[in-house]
PDB file of C-alpha atoms in Angstrom:
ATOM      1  CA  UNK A  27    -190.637  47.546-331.472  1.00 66.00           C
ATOM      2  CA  UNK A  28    -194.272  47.980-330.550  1.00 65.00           C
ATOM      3  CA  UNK A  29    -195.978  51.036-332.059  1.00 86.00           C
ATOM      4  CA  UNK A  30    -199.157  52.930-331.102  1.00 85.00           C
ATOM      5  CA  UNK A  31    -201.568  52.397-334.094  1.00 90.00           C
ATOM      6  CA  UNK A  32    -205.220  52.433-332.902  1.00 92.00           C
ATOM      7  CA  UNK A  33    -206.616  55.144-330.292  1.00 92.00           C
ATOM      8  CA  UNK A  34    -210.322  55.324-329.229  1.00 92.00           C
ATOM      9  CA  UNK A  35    -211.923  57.958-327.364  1.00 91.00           C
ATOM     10  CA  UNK A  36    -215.413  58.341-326.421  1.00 88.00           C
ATOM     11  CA  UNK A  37    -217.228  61.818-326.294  1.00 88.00           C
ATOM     12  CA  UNK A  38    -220.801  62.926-325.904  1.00 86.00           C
ATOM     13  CA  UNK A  39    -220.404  64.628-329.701  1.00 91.00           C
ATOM     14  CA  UNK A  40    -218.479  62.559-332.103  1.00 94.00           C
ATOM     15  CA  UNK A  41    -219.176  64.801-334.778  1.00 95.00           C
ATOM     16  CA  UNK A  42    -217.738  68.108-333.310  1.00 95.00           C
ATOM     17  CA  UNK A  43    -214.497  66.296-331.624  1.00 95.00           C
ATOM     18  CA  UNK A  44    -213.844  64.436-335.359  1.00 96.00           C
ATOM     19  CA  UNK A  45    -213.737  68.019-336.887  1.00 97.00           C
ATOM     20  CA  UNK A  46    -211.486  69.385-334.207  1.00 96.00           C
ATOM     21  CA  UNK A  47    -209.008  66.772-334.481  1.00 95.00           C
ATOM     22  CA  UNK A  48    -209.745  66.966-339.115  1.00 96.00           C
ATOM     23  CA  UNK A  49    -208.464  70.536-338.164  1.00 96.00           C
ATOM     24  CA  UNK A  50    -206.400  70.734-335.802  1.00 95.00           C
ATOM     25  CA  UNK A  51    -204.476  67.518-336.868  1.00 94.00           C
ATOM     26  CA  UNK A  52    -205.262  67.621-340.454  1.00 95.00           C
ATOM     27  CA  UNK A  53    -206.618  63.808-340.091  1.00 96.00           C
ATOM     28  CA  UNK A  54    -208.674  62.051-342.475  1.00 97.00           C
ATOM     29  CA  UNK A  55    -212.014  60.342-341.932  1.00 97.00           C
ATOM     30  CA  UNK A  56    -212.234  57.084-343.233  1.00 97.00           C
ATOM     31  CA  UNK A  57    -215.188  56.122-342.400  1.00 95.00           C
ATOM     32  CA  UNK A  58    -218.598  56.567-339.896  1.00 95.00           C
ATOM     33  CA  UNK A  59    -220.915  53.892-338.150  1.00 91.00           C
ATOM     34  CA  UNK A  60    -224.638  54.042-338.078  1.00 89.00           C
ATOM     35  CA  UNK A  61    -224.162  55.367-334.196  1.00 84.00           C
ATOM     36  CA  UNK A  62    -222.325  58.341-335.252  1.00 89.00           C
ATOM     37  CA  UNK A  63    -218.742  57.224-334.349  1.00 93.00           C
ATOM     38  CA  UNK A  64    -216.366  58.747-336.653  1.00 97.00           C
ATOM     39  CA  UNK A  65    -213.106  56.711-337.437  1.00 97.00           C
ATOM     40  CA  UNK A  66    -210.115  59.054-338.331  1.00 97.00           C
ATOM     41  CA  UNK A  67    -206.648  58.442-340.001  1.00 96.00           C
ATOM     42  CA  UNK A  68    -203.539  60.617-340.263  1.00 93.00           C
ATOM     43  CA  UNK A  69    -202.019  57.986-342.468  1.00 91.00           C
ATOM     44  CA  UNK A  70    -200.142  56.179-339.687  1.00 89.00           C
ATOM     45  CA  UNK A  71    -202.650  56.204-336.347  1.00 90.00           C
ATOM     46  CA  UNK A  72    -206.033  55.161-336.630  1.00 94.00           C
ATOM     47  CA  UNK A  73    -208.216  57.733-334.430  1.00 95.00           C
ATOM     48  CA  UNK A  74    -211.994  55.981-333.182  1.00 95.00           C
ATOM     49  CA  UNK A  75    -214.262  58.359-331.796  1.00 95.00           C
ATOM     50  CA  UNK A  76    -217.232  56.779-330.063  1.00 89.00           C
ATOM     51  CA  UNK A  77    -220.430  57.898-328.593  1.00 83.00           C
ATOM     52  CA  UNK A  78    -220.176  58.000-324.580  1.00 70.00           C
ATOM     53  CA  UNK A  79    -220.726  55.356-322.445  1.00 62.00           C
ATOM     54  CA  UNK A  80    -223.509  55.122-320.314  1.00 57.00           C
ATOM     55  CA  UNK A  81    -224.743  53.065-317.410  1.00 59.00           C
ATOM     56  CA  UNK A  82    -225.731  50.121-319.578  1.00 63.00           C
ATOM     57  CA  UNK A  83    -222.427  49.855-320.864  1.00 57.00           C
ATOM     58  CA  UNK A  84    -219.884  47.392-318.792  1.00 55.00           C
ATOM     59  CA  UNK A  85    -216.892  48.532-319.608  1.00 58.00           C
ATOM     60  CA  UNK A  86    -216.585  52.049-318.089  1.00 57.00           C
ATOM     61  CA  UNK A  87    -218.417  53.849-315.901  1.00 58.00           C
ATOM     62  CA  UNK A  88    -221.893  55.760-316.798  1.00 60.00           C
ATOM     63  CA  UNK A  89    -221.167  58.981-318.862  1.00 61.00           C
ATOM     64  CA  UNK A  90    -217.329  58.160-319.274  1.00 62.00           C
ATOM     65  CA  UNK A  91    -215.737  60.541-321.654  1.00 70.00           C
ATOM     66  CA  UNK A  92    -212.176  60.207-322.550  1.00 70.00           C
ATOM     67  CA  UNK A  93    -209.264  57.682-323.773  1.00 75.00           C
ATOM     68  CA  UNK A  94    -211.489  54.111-323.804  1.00 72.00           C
ATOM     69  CA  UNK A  95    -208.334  51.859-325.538  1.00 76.00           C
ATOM     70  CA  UNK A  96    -205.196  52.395-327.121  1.00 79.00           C
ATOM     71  CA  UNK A  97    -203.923  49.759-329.514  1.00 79.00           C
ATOM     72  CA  UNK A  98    -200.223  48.486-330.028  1.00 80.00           C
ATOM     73  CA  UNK A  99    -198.358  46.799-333.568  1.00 83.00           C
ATOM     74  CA  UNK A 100    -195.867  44.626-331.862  1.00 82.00           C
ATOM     75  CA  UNK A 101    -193.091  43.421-334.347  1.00 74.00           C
TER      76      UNK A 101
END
């Protein structure tokens, strides 16, 4: 049965939306990148929280904010 492991959102503050989601959700971080995306875990779903897309970016459109991928196990 295919699970939901992996979801990334993007957000103008990756910072402040990792600590809501540390509090709210009592998630982890495991780890950040050098652009200020924050990578969270609750032990079971891995949370990514990237840095908005702009107009140079290809796969969304300019300022997106919001779910950018979802990733599935399949067994």
């Amino acid at each position: 049965m295919a699970k939901i492991k992996h979801i990334a959102l993007t957000t103008e503050n990756p910072g402040e939306v990792a600590e809501f989601y540390r509090n709210a959700f009592d998630m982890e971080e495991i780890r950040r990148s050098d652009n200020s995306a924050v990578f969270l875990s609750d032990g079971y779903i891995k949370l990514a929280i990237l840095n908005w897309k702009t107009e140079k970016d290809t796969d969304v459109g300019p300022n997106y904010k919001g779910i950018h991928h979802i990733g599935f196990q399949i067994q």
